[in-house]
PDB file of C-alpha atoms in Angstrom:
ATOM      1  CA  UNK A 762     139.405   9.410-153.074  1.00  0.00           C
ATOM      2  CA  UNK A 763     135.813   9.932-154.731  1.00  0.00           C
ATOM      3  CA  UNK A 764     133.714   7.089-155.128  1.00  0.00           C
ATOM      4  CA  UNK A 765     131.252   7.438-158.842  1.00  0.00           C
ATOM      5  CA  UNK A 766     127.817   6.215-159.750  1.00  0.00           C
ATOM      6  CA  UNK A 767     127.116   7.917-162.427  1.00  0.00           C
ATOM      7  CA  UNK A 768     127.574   7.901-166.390  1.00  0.00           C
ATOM      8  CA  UNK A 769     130.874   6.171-166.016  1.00  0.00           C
ATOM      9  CA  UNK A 770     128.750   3.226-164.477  1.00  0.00           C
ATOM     10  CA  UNK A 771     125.979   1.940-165.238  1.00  0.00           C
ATOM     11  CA  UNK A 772     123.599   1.829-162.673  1.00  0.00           C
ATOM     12  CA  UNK A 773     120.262  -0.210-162.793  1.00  0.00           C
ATOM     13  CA  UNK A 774     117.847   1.876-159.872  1.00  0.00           C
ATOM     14  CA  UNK A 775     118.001   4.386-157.282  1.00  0.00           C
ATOM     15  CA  UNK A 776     118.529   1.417-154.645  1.00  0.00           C
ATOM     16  CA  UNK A 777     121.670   0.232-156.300  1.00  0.00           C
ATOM     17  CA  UNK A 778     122.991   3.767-156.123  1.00  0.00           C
ATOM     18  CA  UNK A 779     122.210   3.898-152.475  1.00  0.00           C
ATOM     19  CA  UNK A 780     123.383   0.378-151.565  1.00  0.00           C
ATOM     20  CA  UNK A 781     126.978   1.418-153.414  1.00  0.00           C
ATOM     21  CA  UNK A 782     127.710   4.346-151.307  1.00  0.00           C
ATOM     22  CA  UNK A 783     126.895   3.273-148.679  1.00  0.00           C
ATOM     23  CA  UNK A 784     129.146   0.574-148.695  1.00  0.00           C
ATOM     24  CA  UNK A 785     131.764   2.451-149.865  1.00  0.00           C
ATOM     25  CA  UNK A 786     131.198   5.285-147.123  1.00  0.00           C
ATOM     26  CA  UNK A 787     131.575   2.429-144.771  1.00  0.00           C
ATOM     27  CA  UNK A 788     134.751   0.840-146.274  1.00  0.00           C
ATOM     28  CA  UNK A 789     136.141   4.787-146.083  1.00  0.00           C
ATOM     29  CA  UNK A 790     135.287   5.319-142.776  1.00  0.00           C
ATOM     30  CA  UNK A 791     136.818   1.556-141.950  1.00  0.00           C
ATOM     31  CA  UNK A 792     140.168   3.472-143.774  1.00  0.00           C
ATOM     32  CA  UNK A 793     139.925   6.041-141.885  1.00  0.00           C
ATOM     33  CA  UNK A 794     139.112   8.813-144.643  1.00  0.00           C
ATOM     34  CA  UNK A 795     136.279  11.049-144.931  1.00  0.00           C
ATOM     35  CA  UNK A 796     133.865   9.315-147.409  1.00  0.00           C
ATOM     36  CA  UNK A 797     132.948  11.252-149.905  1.00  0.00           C
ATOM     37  CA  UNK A 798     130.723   9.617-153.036  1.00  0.00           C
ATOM     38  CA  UNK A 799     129.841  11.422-156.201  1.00  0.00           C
ATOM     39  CA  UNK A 800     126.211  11.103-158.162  1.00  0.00           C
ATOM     40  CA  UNK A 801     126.310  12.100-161.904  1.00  0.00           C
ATOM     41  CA  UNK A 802     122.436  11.164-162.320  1.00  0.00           C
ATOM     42  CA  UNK A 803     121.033  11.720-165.296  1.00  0.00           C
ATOM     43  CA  UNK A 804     117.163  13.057-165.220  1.00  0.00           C
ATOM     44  CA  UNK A 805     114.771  12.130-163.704  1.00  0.00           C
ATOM     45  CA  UNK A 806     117.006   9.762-161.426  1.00  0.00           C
ATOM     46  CA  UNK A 807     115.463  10.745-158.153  1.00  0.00           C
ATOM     47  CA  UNK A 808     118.456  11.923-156.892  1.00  0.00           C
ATOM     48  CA  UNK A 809     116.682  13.520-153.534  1.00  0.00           C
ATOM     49  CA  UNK A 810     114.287  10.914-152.500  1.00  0.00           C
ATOM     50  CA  UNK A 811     117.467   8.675-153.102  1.00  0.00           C
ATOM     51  CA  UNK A 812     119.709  10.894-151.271  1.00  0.00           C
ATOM     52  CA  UNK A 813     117.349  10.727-147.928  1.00  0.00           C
ATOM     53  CA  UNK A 814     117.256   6.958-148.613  1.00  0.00           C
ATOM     54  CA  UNK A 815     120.769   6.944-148.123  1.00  0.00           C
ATOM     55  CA  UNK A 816     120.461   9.320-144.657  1.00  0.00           C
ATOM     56  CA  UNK A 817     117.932   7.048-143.689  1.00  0.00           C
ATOM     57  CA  UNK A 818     120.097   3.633-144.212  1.00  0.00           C
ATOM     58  CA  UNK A 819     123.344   5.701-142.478  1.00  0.00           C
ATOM     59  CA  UNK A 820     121.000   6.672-140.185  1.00  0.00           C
ATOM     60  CA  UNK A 821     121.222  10.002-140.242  1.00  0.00           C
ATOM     61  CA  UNK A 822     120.194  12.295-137.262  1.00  0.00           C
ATOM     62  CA  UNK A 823     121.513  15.724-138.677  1.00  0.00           C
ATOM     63  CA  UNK A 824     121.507  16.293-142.500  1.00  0.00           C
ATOM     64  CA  UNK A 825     122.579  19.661-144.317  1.00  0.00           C
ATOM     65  CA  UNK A 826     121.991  20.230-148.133  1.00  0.00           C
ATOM     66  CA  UNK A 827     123.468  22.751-149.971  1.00  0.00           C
ATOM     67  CA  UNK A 828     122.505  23.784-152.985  1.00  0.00           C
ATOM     68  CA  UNK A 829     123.458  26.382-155.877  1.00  0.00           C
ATOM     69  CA  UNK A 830     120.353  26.251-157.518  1.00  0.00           C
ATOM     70  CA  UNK A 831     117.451  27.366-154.444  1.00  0.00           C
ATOM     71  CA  UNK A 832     114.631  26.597-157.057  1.00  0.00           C
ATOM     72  CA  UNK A 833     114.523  22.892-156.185  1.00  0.00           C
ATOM     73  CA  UNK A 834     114.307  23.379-152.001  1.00  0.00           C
ATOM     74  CA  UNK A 835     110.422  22.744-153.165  1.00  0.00           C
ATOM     75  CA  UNK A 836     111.423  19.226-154.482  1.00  0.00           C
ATOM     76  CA  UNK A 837     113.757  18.656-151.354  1.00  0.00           C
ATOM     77  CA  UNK A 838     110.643  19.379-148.884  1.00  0.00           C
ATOM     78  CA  UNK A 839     108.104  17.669-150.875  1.00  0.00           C
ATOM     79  CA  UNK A 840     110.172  14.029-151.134  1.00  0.00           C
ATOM     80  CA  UNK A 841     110.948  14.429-147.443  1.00  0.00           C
ATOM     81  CA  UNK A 842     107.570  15.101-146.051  1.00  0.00           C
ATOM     82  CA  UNK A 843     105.170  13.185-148.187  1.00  0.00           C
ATOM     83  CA  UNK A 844     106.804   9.663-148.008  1.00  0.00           C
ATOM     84  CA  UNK A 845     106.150   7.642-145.274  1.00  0.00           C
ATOM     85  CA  UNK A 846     109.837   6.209-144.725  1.00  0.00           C
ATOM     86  CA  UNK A 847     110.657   9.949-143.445  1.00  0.00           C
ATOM     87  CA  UNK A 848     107.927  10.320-141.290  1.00  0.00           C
ATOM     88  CA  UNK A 849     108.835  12.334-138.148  1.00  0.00           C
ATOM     89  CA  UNK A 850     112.167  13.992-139.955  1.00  0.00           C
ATOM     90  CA  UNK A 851     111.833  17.889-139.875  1.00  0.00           C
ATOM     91  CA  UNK A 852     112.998  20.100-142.526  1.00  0.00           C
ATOM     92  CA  UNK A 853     114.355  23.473-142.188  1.00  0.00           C
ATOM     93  CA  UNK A 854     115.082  25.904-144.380  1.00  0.00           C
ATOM     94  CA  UNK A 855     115.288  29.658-145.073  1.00  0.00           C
ATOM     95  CA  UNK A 856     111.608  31.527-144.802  1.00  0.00           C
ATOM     96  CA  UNK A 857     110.180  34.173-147.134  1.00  0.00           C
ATOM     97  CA  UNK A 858     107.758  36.355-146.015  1.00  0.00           C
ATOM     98  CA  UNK A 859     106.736  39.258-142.707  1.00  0.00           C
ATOM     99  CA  UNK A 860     106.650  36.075-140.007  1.00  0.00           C
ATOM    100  CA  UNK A 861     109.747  34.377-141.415  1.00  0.00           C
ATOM    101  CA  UNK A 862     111.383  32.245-138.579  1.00  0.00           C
ATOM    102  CA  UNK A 863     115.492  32.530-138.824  1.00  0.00           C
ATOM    103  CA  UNK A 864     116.498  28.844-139.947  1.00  0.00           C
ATOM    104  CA  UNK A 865     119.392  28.999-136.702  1.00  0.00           C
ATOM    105  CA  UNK A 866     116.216  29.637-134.785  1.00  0.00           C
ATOM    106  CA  UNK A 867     113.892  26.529-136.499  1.00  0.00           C
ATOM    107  CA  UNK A 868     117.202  24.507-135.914  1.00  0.00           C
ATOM    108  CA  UNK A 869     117.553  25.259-132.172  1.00  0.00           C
ATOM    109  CA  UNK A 870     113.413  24.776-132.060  1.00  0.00           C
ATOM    110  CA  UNK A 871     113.647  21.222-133.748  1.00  0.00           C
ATOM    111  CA  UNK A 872     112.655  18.093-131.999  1.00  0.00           C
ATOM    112  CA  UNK A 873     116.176  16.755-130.872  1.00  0.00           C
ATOM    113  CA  UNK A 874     115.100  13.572-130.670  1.00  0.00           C
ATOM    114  CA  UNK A 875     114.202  13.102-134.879  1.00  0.00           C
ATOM    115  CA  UNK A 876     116.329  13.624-137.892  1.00  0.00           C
ATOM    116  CA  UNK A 877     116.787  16.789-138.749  1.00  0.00           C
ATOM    117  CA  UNK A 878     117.118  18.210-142.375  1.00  0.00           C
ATOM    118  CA  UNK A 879     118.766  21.198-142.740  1.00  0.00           C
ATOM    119  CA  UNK A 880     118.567  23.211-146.542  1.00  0.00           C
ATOM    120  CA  UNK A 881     120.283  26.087-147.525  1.00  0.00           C
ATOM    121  CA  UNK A 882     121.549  27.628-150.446  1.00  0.00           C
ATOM    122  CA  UNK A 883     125.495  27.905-151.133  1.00  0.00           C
ATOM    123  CA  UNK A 884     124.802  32.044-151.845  1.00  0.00           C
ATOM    124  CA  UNK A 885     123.227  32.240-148.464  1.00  0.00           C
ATOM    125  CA  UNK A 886     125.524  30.331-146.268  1.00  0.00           C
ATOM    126  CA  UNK A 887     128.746  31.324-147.595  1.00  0.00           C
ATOM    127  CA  UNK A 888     127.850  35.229-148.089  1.00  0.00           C
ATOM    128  CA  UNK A 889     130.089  36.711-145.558  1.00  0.00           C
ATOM    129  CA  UNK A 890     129.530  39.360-143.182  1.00  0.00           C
ATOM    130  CA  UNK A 891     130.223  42.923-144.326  1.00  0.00           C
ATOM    131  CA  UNK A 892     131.562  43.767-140.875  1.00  0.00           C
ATOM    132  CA  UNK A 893     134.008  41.225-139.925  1.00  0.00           C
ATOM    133  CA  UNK A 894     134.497  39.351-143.028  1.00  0.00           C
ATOM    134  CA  UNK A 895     134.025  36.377-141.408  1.00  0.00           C
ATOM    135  CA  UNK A 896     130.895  33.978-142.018  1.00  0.00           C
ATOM    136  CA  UNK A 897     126.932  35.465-141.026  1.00  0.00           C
ATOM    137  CA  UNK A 898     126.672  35.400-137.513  1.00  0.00           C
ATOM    138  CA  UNK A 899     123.404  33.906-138.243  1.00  0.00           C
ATOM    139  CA  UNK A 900     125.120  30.476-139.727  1.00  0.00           C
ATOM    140  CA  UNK A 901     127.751  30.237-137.243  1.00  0.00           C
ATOM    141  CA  UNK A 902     125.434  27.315-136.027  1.00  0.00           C
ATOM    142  CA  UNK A 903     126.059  25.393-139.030  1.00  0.00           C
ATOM    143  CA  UNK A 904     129.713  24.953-137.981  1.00  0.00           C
ATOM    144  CA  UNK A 905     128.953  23.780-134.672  1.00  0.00           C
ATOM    145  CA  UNK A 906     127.078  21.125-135.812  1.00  0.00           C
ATOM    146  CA  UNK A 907     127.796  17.717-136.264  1.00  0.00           C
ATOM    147  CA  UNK A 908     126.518  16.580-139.433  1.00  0.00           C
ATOM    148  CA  UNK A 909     126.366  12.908-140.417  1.00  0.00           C
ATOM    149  CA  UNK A 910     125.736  13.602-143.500  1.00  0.00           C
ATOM    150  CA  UNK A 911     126.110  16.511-146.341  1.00  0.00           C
ATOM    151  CA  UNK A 912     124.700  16.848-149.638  1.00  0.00           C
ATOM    152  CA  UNK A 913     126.113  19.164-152.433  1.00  0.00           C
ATOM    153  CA  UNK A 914     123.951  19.758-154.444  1.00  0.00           C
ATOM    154  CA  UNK A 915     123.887  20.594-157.908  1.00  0.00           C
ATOM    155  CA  UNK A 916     127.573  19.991-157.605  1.00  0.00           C
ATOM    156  CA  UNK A 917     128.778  20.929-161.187  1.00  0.00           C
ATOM    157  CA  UNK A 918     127.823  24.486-160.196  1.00  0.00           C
ATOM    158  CA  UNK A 919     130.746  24.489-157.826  1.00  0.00           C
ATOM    159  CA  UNK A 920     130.435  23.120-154.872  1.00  0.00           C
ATOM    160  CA  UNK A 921     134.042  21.727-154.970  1.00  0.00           C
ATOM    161  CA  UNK A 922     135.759  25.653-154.434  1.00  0.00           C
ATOM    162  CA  UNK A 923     137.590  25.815-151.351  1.00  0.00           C
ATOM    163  CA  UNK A 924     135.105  28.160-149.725  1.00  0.00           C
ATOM    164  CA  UNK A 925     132.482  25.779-149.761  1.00  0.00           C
ATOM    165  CA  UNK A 926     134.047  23.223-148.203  1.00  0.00           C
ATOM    166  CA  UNK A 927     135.324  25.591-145.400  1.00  0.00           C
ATOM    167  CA  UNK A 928     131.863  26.261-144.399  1.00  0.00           C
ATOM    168  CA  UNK A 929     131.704  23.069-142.401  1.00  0.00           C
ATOM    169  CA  UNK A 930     135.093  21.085-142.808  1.00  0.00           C
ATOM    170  CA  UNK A 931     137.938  21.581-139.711  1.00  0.00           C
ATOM    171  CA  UNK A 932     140.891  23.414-140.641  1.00  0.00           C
ATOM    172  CA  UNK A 933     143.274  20.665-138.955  1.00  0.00           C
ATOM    173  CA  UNK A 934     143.517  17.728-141.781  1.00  0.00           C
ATOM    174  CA  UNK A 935     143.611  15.375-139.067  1.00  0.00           C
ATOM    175  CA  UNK A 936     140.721  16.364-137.137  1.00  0.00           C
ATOM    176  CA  UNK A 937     138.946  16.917-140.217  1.00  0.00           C
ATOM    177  CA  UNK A 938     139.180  12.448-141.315  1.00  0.00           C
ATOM    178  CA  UNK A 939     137.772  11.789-137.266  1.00  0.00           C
ATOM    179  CA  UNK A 940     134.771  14.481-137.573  1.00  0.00           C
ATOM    180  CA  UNK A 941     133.777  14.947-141.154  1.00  0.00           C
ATOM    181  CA  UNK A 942     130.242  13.865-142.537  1.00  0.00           C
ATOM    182  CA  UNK A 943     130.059  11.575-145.179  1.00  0.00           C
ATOM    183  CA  UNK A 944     129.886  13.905-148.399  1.00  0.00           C
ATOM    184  CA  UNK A 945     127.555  13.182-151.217  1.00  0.00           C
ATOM    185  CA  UNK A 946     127.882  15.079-153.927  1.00  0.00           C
ATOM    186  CA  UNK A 947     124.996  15.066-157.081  1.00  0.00           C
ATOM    187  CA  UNK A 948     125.238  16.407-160.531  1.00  0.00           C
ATOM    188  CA  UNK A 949     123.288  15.369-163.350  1.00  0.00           C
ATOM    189  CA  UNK A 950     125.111  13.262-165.983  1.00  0.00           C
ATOM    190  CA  UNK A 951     127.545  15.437-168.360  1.00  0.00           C
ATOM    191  CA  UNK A 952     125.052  14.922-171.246  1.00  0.00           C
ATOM    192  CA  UNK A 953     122.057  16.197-169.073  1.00  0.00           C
ATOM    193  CA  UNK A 954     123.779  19.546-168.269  1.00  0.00           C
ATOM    194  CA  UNK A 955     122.088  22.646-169.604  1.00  0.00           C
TER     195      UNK A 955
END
């Protein structure tokens, strides 16, 4: 099942949002099931300093965010590293530029012992490898991760296809329900989508 905030409900603040999925990722996990919550936000919501309120209340030692829409990895960095409830967490992404550090190698680099935020875009980490077929070699890290929490965002783009989900999920079903991350998924409100 999905849990909603969103324009089906009315929701008063950002702290309401965060207080409702997390209590219904731990009433899923209680169950047994992978929680997995849904955001329709409308704008201007604050959907990502919300979202790492959330990691921080779950507390969350490995996030990964993935995105369809790159553009707003400026907006991810900016409400991670200039609030002082996140102070510490790293964030890693894909580099531009001649002295680009690999984001497996910023990963493996990381201080172990802080949160680690992990953001990528959808094309990136799900382009396969020409040779094999098979995922990048260079984001075969990803899988062997264990993420307590993952963030789809800009969901409505489709982050629900199969081959998204396969990037991190386990093929076994039951494995899947004892490993999984808690999913959140954002999207802004039907209305607010251009």
């Amino acid at each position: 099942s999905l849990g909603l905030v969103g324009s089906e409900m009315c929701i008063r603040d950002r702290a309401e949002a965060v207080e409702r999925t997390l209590n219904y990722f731990k009433a899923e996990r209680a169950d047994g099931r992978t929680p997995r919550f849904l955001w329709n936000a409308k704008m201007r919501f604050g959907k990502t300093f919300a979202a790492y309120q959330l990691a921080r209340r779950l507390n969350a030692r490995r996030a990964l965010i993935l995105t369809f829409k790159p553009a707003v990895q400026t907006a991810w960095k900016e409400d991670l590293e200039t609030h002082l409830d996140f102070e510490g967490w790293q964030f890693i992404c894909r580099e531009q530029g001649p002295d680009a550090q690999p984001i497996d190698e910023q990963y493996r680099q990381a201080d172990a012992g802080q949160p680690i935020v992990c953001f990528g875009s959808f094309q990136d980490f799900l382009g396969v490898n020409k040779e094999t077929g098979g995922i990048k070699p260079q984001h075969e890290w990803v899988r062997e991760i264990n993420w307590d929490l993952v963030i789809f965002d800009e969901y409505h783009f489709g982050a629900w296809k199969e081959n998204a989900k396969a990037l991190f999920l386990m093929e076994d079903e039951e494995e899947e329900y004892n490993t999984a991350p808690c999913l959140l998924y954002t999207s802004p409100s039907p209305r607010d989508r251009g």
